[in-house]
Protein backbone atom coordinates (compact mmCIF):
# COMPACT_ATOMS: atom_id res chain seq x y z
CA UNK A 1 0.00 0.00 0.00
CA UNK A 2 1.28 3.45 -0.87
CA UNK A 3 1.14 5.32 2.43
CA UNK A 4 3.58 8.21 2.67
CA UNK A 5 2.93 8.84 6.39
CA UNK A 6 3.62 5.15 7.03
CA UNK A 7 7.03 5.34 5.41
CA UNK A 8 8.09 8.87 6.34
CA UNK A 9 6.89 9.12 9.95
CA UNK A 10 5.49 5.89 11.41
CA UNK A 11 8.22 3.54 10.26
CA UNK A 12 11.03 5.62 11.87
CA UNK A 13 9.01 5.97 15.11
CA UNK A 14 8.56 2.20 15.25
CA UNK A 15 12.20 1.57 14.36
CA UNK A 16 13.32 3.65 17.35
CA UNK A 17 11.43 1.50 19.87
CA UNK A 18 13.76 -1.52 20.02
CA UNK A 19 16.70 0.87 20.43
CA UNK A 20 14.90 2.65 23.26
CA UNK A 21 13.29 -0.37 24.91
CA UNK A 22 15.59 -3.26 24.13
CA UNK A 23 14.73 -6.70 22.88
CA UNK A 24 11.51 -6.85 24.86
CA UNK A 25 9.70 -5.22 21.92
CA UNK A 26 8.67 -7.10 18.82
CA UNK A 27 7.38 -5.12 15.84
CA UNK A 28 5.48 -6.62 12.95
CA UNK A 29 4.69 -4.62 9.84
CA UNK A 30 1.61 -5.73 7.93
CA UNK A 31 0.70 -4.63 4.41
CA UNK A 32 -3.09 -4.52 4.41
CA UNK A 33 -3.17 -5.23 0.67
CA UNK A 34 -1.19 -8.43 1.21
CA UNK A 35 -2.99 -9.56 4.38
CA UNK A 36 -6.49 -8.07 4.30
CA UNK A 37 -7.88 -10.76 6.62
CA UNK A 38 -5.52 -9.75 9.42
CA UNK A 39 -6.34 -6.08 8.85
CA UNK A 40 -10.07 -6.87 9.02
CA UNK A 41 -9.61 -8.91 12.20
CA UNK A 42 -8.24 -5.79 13.93
CA UNK A 43 -10.73 -3.51 12.12
CA UNK A 44 -8.01 -1.44 10.48
CA UNK A 45 -9.66 1.32 8.42
CA UNK A 46 -6.96 4.02 8.51
CA UNK A 47 -3.31 3.98 7.52
CA UNK A 48 -1.09 4.01 9.38
CA UNK A 49 -2.61 2.08 12.27
CA UNK A 50 -0.51 0.79 15.13
CA UNK A 51 -1.81 -1.83 17.53
CA UNK A 52 -0.15 -2.49 20.87
CA UNK A 53 -0.72 -5.98 22.23
CA UNK A 54 -0.36 -7.21 25.79
CA UNK A 55 1.75 -10.32 26.46
CA UNK A 56 -1.46 -12.43 26.24
CA UNK A 57 -2.03 -10.95 22.73
CA UNK A 58 -5.11 -8.95 23.77
CA UNK A 59 -5.32 -5.39 22.44
CA UNK A 60 -3.93 -2.73 24.77
CA UNK A 61 -4.14 0.24 22.37
CA UNK A 62 -5.06 1.07 18.80
CA UNK A 63 -3.74 4.21 17.13
CA UNK A 64 -5.51 5.25 13.94
CA UNK A 65 -3.13 7.62 12.21
CA UNK A 66 0.44 8.51 13.12
CA UNK A 67 1.57 7.58 16.64
CA UNK A 68 4.81 9.15 17.94
CA UNK A 69 7.44 6.93 19.55
CA UNK A 70 6.78 8.44 23.00
CA UNK A 71 3.10 7.55 22.76
CA UNK A 72 3.92 4.02 21.69
CA UNK A 73 6.46 3.68 24.51
CA UNK A 74 3.86 4.76 27.07
CA UNK A 75 1.32 2.35 25.62
CA UNK A 76 3.83 -0.49 25.78
CA UNK A 77 4.49 0.25 29.45
CA UNK A 78 0.73 0.38 30.08
CA UNK A 79 0.42 -2.97 28.26
CA UNK A 80 2.82 -4.68 30.63
CA UNK A 81 6.36 -3.82 29.59
CA UNK A 82 8.11 -3.61 32.93
CA UNK A 83 9.27 -0.22 34.09
CA UNK A 84 12.77 -1.62 34.58
CA UNK A 85 12.89 -2.52 30.88
CA UNK A 86 11.51 0.87 29.87
CA UNK A 87 13.90 2.71 32.21
CA UNK A 88 16.88 1.13 30.50
CA UNK A 89 16.38 3.59 27.67
PDB file of C-alpha atoms in Angstrom:
ATOM      1  CA  UNK A   1       0.000   0.000   0.000  1.00  0.00           C
ATOM      2  CA  UNK A   2       1.280   3.447  -0.874  1.00  0.00           C
ATOM      3  CA  UNK A   3       1.138   5.316   2.433  1.00  0.00           C
ATOM      4  CA  UNK A   4       3.578   8.213   2.674  1.00  0.00           C
ATOM      5  CA  UNK A   5       2.926   8.837   6.395  1.00  0.00           C
ATOM      6  CA  UNK A   6       3.618   5.152   7.031  1.00  0.00           C
ATOM      7  CA  UNK A   7       7.035   5.343   5.410  1.00  0.00           C
ATOM      8  CA  UNK A   8       8.095   8.873   6.336  1.00  0.00           C
ATOM      9  CA  UNK A   9       6.891   9.121   9.951  1.00  0.00           C
ATOM     10  CA  UNK A  10       5.489   5.893  11.407  1.00  0.00           C
ATOM     11  CA  UNK A  11       8.222   3.535  10.257  1.00  0.00           C
ATOM     12  CA  UNK A  12      11.028   5.623  11.873  1.00  0.00           C
ATOM     13  CA  UNK A  13       9.007   5.974  15.108  1.00  0.00           C
ATOM     14  CA  UNK A  14       8.565   2.197  15.248  1.00  0.00           C
ATOM     15  CA  UNK A  15      12.200   1.573  14.356  1.00  0.00           C
ATOM     16  CA  UNK A  16      13.323   3.648  17.353  1.00  0.00           C
ATOM     17  CA  UNK A  17      11.432   1.504  19.869  1.00  0.00           C
ATOM     18  CA  UNK A  18      13.758  -1.524  20.025  1.00  0.00           C
ATOM     19  CA  UNK A  19      16.703   0.871  20.428  1.00  0.00           C
ATOM     20  CA  UNK A  20      14.904   2.651  23.263  1.00  0.00           C
ATOM     21  CA  UNK A  21      13.285  -0.372  24.905  1.00  0.00           C
ATOM     22  CA  UNK A  22      15.586  -3.263  24.133  1.00  0.00           C
ATOM     23  CA  UNK A  23      14.728  -6.705  22.878  1.00  0.00           C
ATOM     24  CA  UNK A  24      11.507  -6.848  24.859  1.00  0.00           C
ATOM     25  CA  UNK A  25       9.698  -5.220  21.924  1.00  0.00           C
ATOM     26  CA  UNK A  26       8.665  -7.105  18.817  1.00  0.00           C
ATOM     27  CA  UNK A  27       7.376  -5.124  15.845  1.00  0.00           C
ATOM     28  CA  UNK A  28       5.481  -6.624  12.949  1.00  0.00           C
ATOM     29  CA  UNK A  29       4.689  -4.620   9.840  1.00  0.00           C
ATOM     30  CA  UNK A  30       1.608  -5.731   7.928  1.00  0.00           C
ATOM     31  CA  UNK A  31       0.698  -4.633   4.408  1.00  0.00           C
ATOM     32  CA  UNK A  32      -3.091  -4.524   4.408  1.00  0.00           C
ATOM     33  CA  UNK A  33      -3.171  -5.233   0.673  1.00  0.00           C
ATOM     34  CA  UNK A  34      -1.186  -8.429   1.208  1.00  0.00           C
ATOM     35  CA  UNK A  35      -2.986  -9.562   4.378  1.00  0.00           C
ATOM     36  CA  UNK A  36      -6.493  -8.071   4.304  1.00  0.00           C
ATOM     37  CA  UNK A  37      -7.882 -10.765   6.620  1.00  0.00           C
ATOM     38  CA  UNK A  38      -5.518  -9.747   9.417  1.00  0.00           C
ATOM     39  CA  UNK A  39      -6.341  -6.076   8.851  1.00  0.00           C
ATOM     40  CA  UNK A  40     -10.068  -6.873   9.022  1.00  0.00           C
ATOM     41  CA  UNK A  41      -9.610  -8.912  12.202  1.00  0.00           C
ATOM     42  CA  UNK A  42      -8.239  -5.790  13.928  1.00  0.00           C
ATOM     43  CA  UNK A  43     -10.734  -3.507  12.122  1.00  0.00           C
ATOM     44  CA  UNK A  44      -8.014  -1.436  10.480  1.00  0.00           C
ATOM     45  CA  UNK A  45      -9.656   1.322   8.423  1.00  0.00           C
ATOM     46  CA  UNK A  46      -6.962   4.023   8.507  1.00  0.00           C
ATOM     47  CA  UNK A  47      -3.306   3.985   7.521  1.00  0.00           C
ATOM     48  CA  UNK A  48      -1.092   4.005   9.380  1.00  0.00           C
ATOM     49  CA  UNK A  49      -2.606   2.080  12.270  1.00  0.00           C
ATOM     50  CA  UNK A  50      -0.510   0.790  15.132  1.00  0.00           C
ATOM     51  CA  UNK A  51      -1.807  -1.830  17.526  1.00  0.00           C
ATOM     52  CA  UNK A  52      -0.146  -2.494  20.872  1.00  0.00           C
ATOM     53  CA  UNK A  53      -0.716  -5.980  22.229  1.00  0.00           C
ATOM     54  CA  UNK A  54      -0.363  -7.213  25.794  1.00  0.00           C
ATOM     55  CA  UNK A  55       1.745 -10.320  26.462  1.00  0.00           C
ATOM     56  CA  UNK A  56      -1.455 -12.425  26.241  1.00  0.00           C
ATOM     57  CA  UNK A  57      -2.035 -10.953  22.727  1.00  0.00           C
ATOM     58  CA  UNK A  58      -5.108  -8.949  23.767  1.00  0.00           C
ATOM     59  CA  UNK A  59      -5.317  -5.390  22.444  1.00  0.00           C
ATOM     60  CA  UNK A  60      -3.931  -2.729  24.766  1.00  0.00           C
ATOM     61  CA  UNK A  61      -4.137   0.239  22.370  1.00  0.00           C
ATOM     62  CA  UNK A  62      -5.055   1.075  18.798  1.00  0.00           C
ATOM     63  CA  UNK A  63      -3.737   4.212  17.134  1.00  0.00           C
ATOM     64  CA  UNK A  64      -5.514   5.247  13.940  1.00  0.00           C
ATOM     65  CA  UNK A  65      -3.129   7.618  12.211  1.00  0.00           C
ATOM     66  CA  UNK A  66       0.441   8.508  13.123  1.00  0.00           C
ATOM     67  CA  UNK A  67       1.569   7.584  16.643  1.00  0.00           C
ATOM     68  CA  UNK A  68       4.805   9.154  17.936  1.00  0.00           C
ATOM     69  CA  UNK A  69       7.435   6.935  19.553  1.00  0.00           C
ATOM     70  CA  UNK A  70       6.785   8.437  23.001  1.00  0.00           C
ATOM     71  CA  UNK A  71       3.095   7.553  22.760  1.00  0.00           C
ATOM     72  CA  UNK A  72       3.917   4.015  21.687  1.00  0.00           C
ATOM     73  CA  UNK A  73       6.465   3.680  24.507  1.00  0.00           C
ATOM     74  CA  UNK A  74       3.860   4.761  27.072  1.00  0.00           C
ATOM     75  CA  UNK A  75       1.319   2.351  25.617  1.00  0.00           C
ATOM     76  CA  UNK A  76       3.832  -0.492  25.776  1.00  0.00           C
ATOM     77  CA  UNK A  77       4.489   0.246  29.447  1.00  0.00           C
ATOM     78  CA  UNK A  78       0.730   0.377  30.079  1.00  0.00           C
ATOM     79  CA  UNK A  79       0.418  -2.966  28.263  1.00  0.00           C
ATOM     80  CA  UNK A  80       2.815  -4.677  30.627  1.00  0.00           C
ATOM     81  CA  UNK A  81       6.359  -3.818  29.590  1.00  0.00           C
ATOM     82  CA  UNK A  82       8.112  -3.612  32.929  1.00  0.00           C
ATOM     83  CA  UNK A  83       9.268  -0.219  34.087  1.00  0.00           C
ATOM     84  CA  UNK A  84      12.770  -1.622  34.583  1.00  0.00           C
ATOM     85  CA  UNK A  85      12.894  -2.522  30.883  1.00  0.00           C
ATOM     86  CA  UNK A  86      11.511   0.869  29.875  1.00  0.00           C
ATOM     87  CA  UNK A  87      13.898   2.714  32.213  1.00  0.00           C
ATOM     88  CA  UNK A  88      16.877   1.127  30.504  1.00  0.00           C
ATOM     89  CA  UNK A  89      16.382   3.588  27.665  1.00  0.00           C
TER      90      UNK A  89
END
